[in-house]
Amino acid sequence: MAADGTEDIRKQVKGIEYDGSLSDEQKAAKFVAYLESSAPTWLGFYERMLARGPEGGYLSGSTKVSHADYLFFDLLDTHESVLSEHRSQLDALLATMPQITAWRLRMRSRPNLAKYLADGTRRRG
């Protein structure tokens, strides 16, 4: 369920980004609406999932990282890239989610992921 949800969210965000029928102003308005309505709901779902698991845990509900964790990490990375013009609003939303914040720190400290993040050649968005 957690892995499938990441794709549902990605479709919303990328759907706005790639909608050629929208002007830049219309896209900006849709991104703001997403951050005000859909994003708190969807990200709140992941916040609650992490809160139900053990302290220091992952989306699997255990202390073992799962495929869903990497998909969700990538989704948040995509948010930062696609919503770069709305970064302060995204950061403010994520600041209200301590479980996601702590989880992201754990994910970023994973050796191979840290190496990947430090590589300047990785794609964004």
JSON list of C-alpha atoms in Angstrom, two decimals, residues 29-124:
[
{"chain": "A", "resi": 29, "resn": "ALA", "atom": "CA", "xyz": [-1.88, 27.94, -8.79]},
{"chain": "A", "resi": 30, "resn": "LYS", "atom": "CA", "xyz": [-2.41, 24.17, -9.07]},
{"chain": "A", "resi": 31, "resn": "PHE", "atom": "CA", "xyz": [0.83, 23.49, -7.19]},
{"chain": "A", "resi": 32, "resn": "VAL", "atom": "CA", "xyz": [-0.27, 25.83, -4.40]},
{"chain": "A", "resi": 33, "resn": "ALA", "atom": "CA", "xyz": [-3.66, 24.10, -4.26]},
{"chain": "A", "resi": 34, "resn": "TYR", "atom": "CA", "xyz": [-1.91, 20.72, -4.13]},
{"chain": "A", "resi": 35, "resn": "LEU", "atom": "CA", "xyz": [0.32, 21.86, -1.26]},
{"chain": "A", "resi": 36, "resn": "GLU", "atom": "CA", "xyz": [-2.67, 23.23, 0.64]},
{"chain": "A", "resi": 37, "resn": "SER", "atom": "CA", "xyz": [-5.08, 20.32, 0.18]},
{"chain": "A", "resi": 38, "resn": "SER", "atom": "CA", "xyz": [-3.75, 17.05, -1.27]},
{"chain": "A", "resi": 39, "resn": "ALA", "atom": "CA", "xyz": [-0.19, 17.09, 0.04]},
{"chain": "A", "resi": 40, "resn": "PRO", "atom": "CA", "xyz": [-1.12, 17.34, 3.74]},
{"chain": "A", "resi": 41, "resn": "THR", "atom": "CA", "xyz": [-3.51, 14.40, 3.31]},
{"chain": "A", "resi": 42, "resn": "TRP", "atom": "CA", "xyz": [-1.09, 12.18, 1.41]},
{"chain": "A", "resi": 43, "resn": "LEU", "atom": "CA", "xyz": [2.01, 13.05, 3.41]},
{"chain": "A", "resi": 44, "resn": "GLY", "atom": "CA", "xyz": [-0.05, 12.75, 6.59]},
{"chain": "A", "resi": 45, "resn": "PHE", "atom": "CA", "xyz": [-0.78, 9.15, 5.63]},
{"chain": "A", "resi": 46, "resn": "TYR", "atom": "CA", "xyz": [2.96, 8.41, 5.59]},
{"chain": "A", "resi": 47, "resn": "GLU", "atom": "CA", "xyz": [3.48, 10.38, 8.80]},
{"chain": "A", "resi": 48, "resn": "ARG", "atom": "CA", "xyz": [0.92, 8.17, 10.54]},
{"chain": "A", "resi": 49, "resn": "MET", "atom": "CA", "xyz": [2.42, 4.99, 9.08]},
{"chain": "A", "resi": 50, "resn": "LEU", "atom": "CA", "xyz": [5.82, 5.91, 10.49]},
{"chain": "A", "resi": 51, "resn": "ALA", "atom": "CA", "xyz": [4.30, 6.87, 13.85]},
{"chain": "A", "resi": 52, "resn": "ARG", "atom": "CA", "xyz": [2.64, 3.46, 14.19]},
{"chain": "A", "resi": 53, "resn": "GLY", "atom": "CA", "xyz": [5.92, 1.61, 13.72]},
{"chain": "A", "resi": 54, "resn": "PRO", "atom": "CA", "xyz": [8.82, 1.28, 16.11]},
{"chain": "A", "resi": 55, "resn": "GLU", "atom": "CA", "xyz": [10.93, 4.31, 16.92]},
{"chain": "A", "resi": 56, "resn": "GLY", "atom": "CA", "xyz": [13.64, 4.58, 14.32]},
{"chain": "A", "resi": 57, "resn": "GLY", "atom": "CA", "xyz": [11.59, 2.42, 11.98]},
{"chain": "A", "resi": 58, "resn": "TYR", "atom": "CA", "xyz": [10.64, 2.43, 8.34]},
{"chain": "A", "resi": 59, "resn": "LEU", "atom": "CA", "xyz": [7.47, 2.22, 6.28]},
{"chain": "A", "resi": 60, "resn": "SER", "atom": "CA", "xyz": [7.49, -1.57, 6.59]},
{"chain": "A", "resi": 61, "resn": "GLY", "atom": "CA", "xyz": [6.46, -1.13, 10.22]},
{"chain": "A", "resi": 62, "resn": "SER", "atom": "CA", "xyz": [9.78, -2.54, 11.36]},
{"chain": "A", "resi": 63, "resn": "THR", "atom": "CA", "xyz": [13.38, -1.47, 11.69]},
{"chain": "A", "resi": 64, "resn": "LYS", "atom": "CA", "xyz": [14.14, -2.83, 8.21]},
{"chain": "A", "resi": 65, "resn": "VAL", "atom": "CA", "xyz": [14.10, -0.57, 5.19]},
{"chain": "A", "resi": 66, "resn": "SER", "atom": "CA", "xyz": [11.75, -1.59, 2.38]},
{"chain": "A", "resi": 67, "resn": "HIS", "atom": "CA", "xyz": [11.22, -0.86, -1.29]},
{"chain": "A", "resi": 68, "resn": "ALA", "atom": "CA", "xyz": [8.45, 1.55, -0.25]},
{"chain": "A", "resi": 69, "resn": "ASP", "atom": "CA", "xyz": [10.97, 3.62, 1.73]},
{"chain": "A", "resi": 70, "resn": "TYR", "atom": "CA", "xyz": [13.09, 4.20, -1.35]},
{"chain": "A", "resi": 71, "resn": "LEU", "atom": "CA", "xyz": [10.03, 5.05, -3.44]},
{"chain": "A", "resi": 72, "resn": "PHE", "atom": "CA", "xyz": [8.84, 7.53, -0.83]},
{"chain": "A", "resi": 73, "resn": "PHE", "atom": "CA", "xyz": [12.31, 9.04, -0.50]},
{"chain": "A", "resi": 74, "resn": "ASP", "atom": "CA", "xyz": [12.40, 9.54, -4.28]},
{"chain": "A", "resi": 75, "resn": "LEU", "atom": "CA", "xyz": [8.92, 11.07, -4.16]},
{"chain": "A", "resi": 76, "resn": "LEU", "atom": "CA", "xyz": [10.03, 13.67, -1.62]},
{"chain": "A", "resi": 77, "resn": "ASP", "atom": "CA", "xyz": [13.10, 14.36, -3.75]},
{"chain": "A", "resi": 78, "resn": "THR", "atom": "CA", "xyz": [10.77, 14.87, -6.73]},
{"chain": "A", "resi": 79, "resn": "HIS", "atom": "CA", "xyz": [8.65, 17.26, -4.67]},
{"chain": "A", "resi": 80, "resn": "GLU", "atom": "CA", "xyz": [11.71, 19.36, -3.88]},
{"chain": "A", "resi": 81, "resn": "SER", "atom": "CA", "xyz": [12.63, 19.51, -7.55]},
{"chain": "A", "resi": 82, "resn": "VAL", "atom": "CA", "xyz": [9.21, 20.05, -9.14]},
{"chain": "A", "resi": 83, "resn": "LEU", "atom": "CA", "xyz": [7.97, 22.38, -6.41]},
{"chain": "A", "resi": 84, "resn": "SER", "atom": "CA", "xyz": [11.20, 24.37, -6.17]},
{"chain": "A", "resi": 85, "resn": "GLU", "atom": "CA", "xyz": [9.35, 27.67, -6.62]},
{"chain": "A", "resi": 86, "resn": "HIS", "atom": "CA", "xyz": [7.13, 26.69, -3.68]},
{"chain": "A", "resi": 87, "resn": "ARG", "atom": "CA", "xyz": [9.93, 25.33, -1.51]},
{"chain": "A", "resi": 88, "resn": "SER", "atom": "CA", "xyz": [9.11, 27.44, 1.55]},
{"chain": "A", "resi": 89, "resn": "GLN", "atom": "CA", "xyz": [5.53, 26.14, 1.55]},
{"chain": "A", "resi": 90, "resn": "LEU", "atom": "CA", "xyz": [6.74, 22.54, 1.11]},
{"chain": "A", "resi": 91, "resn": "ASP", "atom": "CA", "xyz": [9.34, 22.96, 3.87]},
{"chain": "A", "resi": 92, "resn": "ALA", "atom": "CA", "xyz": [6.70, 24.44, 6.19]},
{"chain": "A", "resi": 93, "resn": "LEU", "atom": "CA", "xyz": [4.43, 21.45, 5.56]},
{"chain": "A", "resi": 94, "resn": "LEU", "atom": "CA", "xyz": [7.22, 18.93, 6.15]},
{"chain": "A", "resi": 95, "resn": "ALA", "atom": "CA", "xyz": [8.22, 20.77, 9.34]},
{"chain": "A", "resi": 96, "resn": "THR", "atom": "CA", "xyz": [4.83, 19.75, 10.78]},
{"chain": "A", "resi": 97, "resn": "MET", "atom": "CA", "xyz": [5.68, 16.08, 10.22]},
{"chain": "A", "resi": 98, "resn": "PRO", "atom": "CA", "xyz": [8.36, 15.00, 12.71]},
{"chain": "A", "resi": 99, "resn": "GLN", "atom": "CA", "xyz": [8.17, 11.31, 11.80]},
{"chain": "A", "resi": 100, "resn": "ILE", "atom": "CA", "xyz": [8.92, 12.03, 8.14]},
{"chain": "A", "resi": 101, "resn": "THR", "atom": "CA", "xyz": [11.69, 14.45, 9.13]},
{"chain": "A", "resi": 102, "resn": "ALA", "atom": "CA", "xyz": [13.41, 11.85, 11.34]},
{"chain": "A", "resi": 103, "resn": "TRP", "atom": "CA", "xyz": [12.84, 9.12, 8.76]},
{"chain": "A", "resi": 104, "resn": "ARG", "atom": "CA", "xyz": [14.47, 11.24, 6.01]},
{"chain": "A", "resi": 105, "resn": "LEU", "atom": "CA", "xyz": [17.55, 11.70, 8.20]},
{"chain": "A", "resi": 106, "resn": "ARG", "atom": "CA", "xyz": [17.76, 7.93, 8.70]},
{"chain": "A", "resi": 107, "resn": "MET", "atom": "CA", "xyz": [17.37, 7.33, 4.98]},
{"chain": "A", "resi": 108, "resn": "ARG", "atom": "CA", "xyz": [19.99, 9.95, 4.07]},
{"chain": "A", "resi": 109, "resn": "SER", "atom": "CA", "xyz": [22.46, 8.32, 6.46]},
{"chain": "A", "resi": 110, "resn": "ARG", "atom": "CA", "xyz": [22.27, 4.94, 4.68]},
{"chain": "A", "resi": 111, "resn": "PRO", "atom": "CA", "xyz": [25.77, 4.56, 3.18]},
{"chain": "A", "resi": 112, "resn": "ASN", "atom": "CA", "xyz": [24.85, 3.83, -0.43]},
{"chain": "A", "resi": 113, "resn": "LEU", "atom": "CA", "xyz": [22.09, 6.40, -0.50]},
{"chain": "A", "resi": 114, "resn": "ALA", "atom": "CA", "xyz": [24.39, 9.02, 1.03]},
{"chain": "A", "resi": 115, "resn": "LYS", "atom": "CA", "xyz": [26.96, 8.26, -1.67]},
{"chain": "A", "resi": 116, "resn": "TYR", "atom": "CA", "xyz": [24.29, 8.60, -4.37]},
{"chain": "A", "resi": 117, "resn": "LEU", "atom": "CA", "xyz": [23.03, 11.90, -2.94]},
{"chain": "A", "resi": 118, "resn": "ALA", "atom": "CA", "xyz": [26.56, 13.28, -2.87]},
{"chain": "A", "resi": 119, "resn": "ASP", "atom": "CA", "xyz": [27.09, 12.38, -6.54]},
{"chain": "A", "resi": 120, "resn": "GLY", "atom": "CA", "xyz": [26.62, 15.55, -8.58]},
{"chain": "A", "resi": 121, "resn": "THR", "atom": "CA", "xyz": [25.53, 13.60, -11.64]},
{"chain": "A", "resi": 122, "resn": "ARG", "atom": "CA", "xyz": [22.23, 12.26, -10.27]},
{"chain": "A", "resi": 123, "resn": "ARG", "atom": "CA", "xyz": [19.06, 13.32, -12.02]},
{"chain": "A", "resi": 124, "resn": "ARG", "atom": "CA", "xyz": [16.62, 15.63, -10.28]}
]
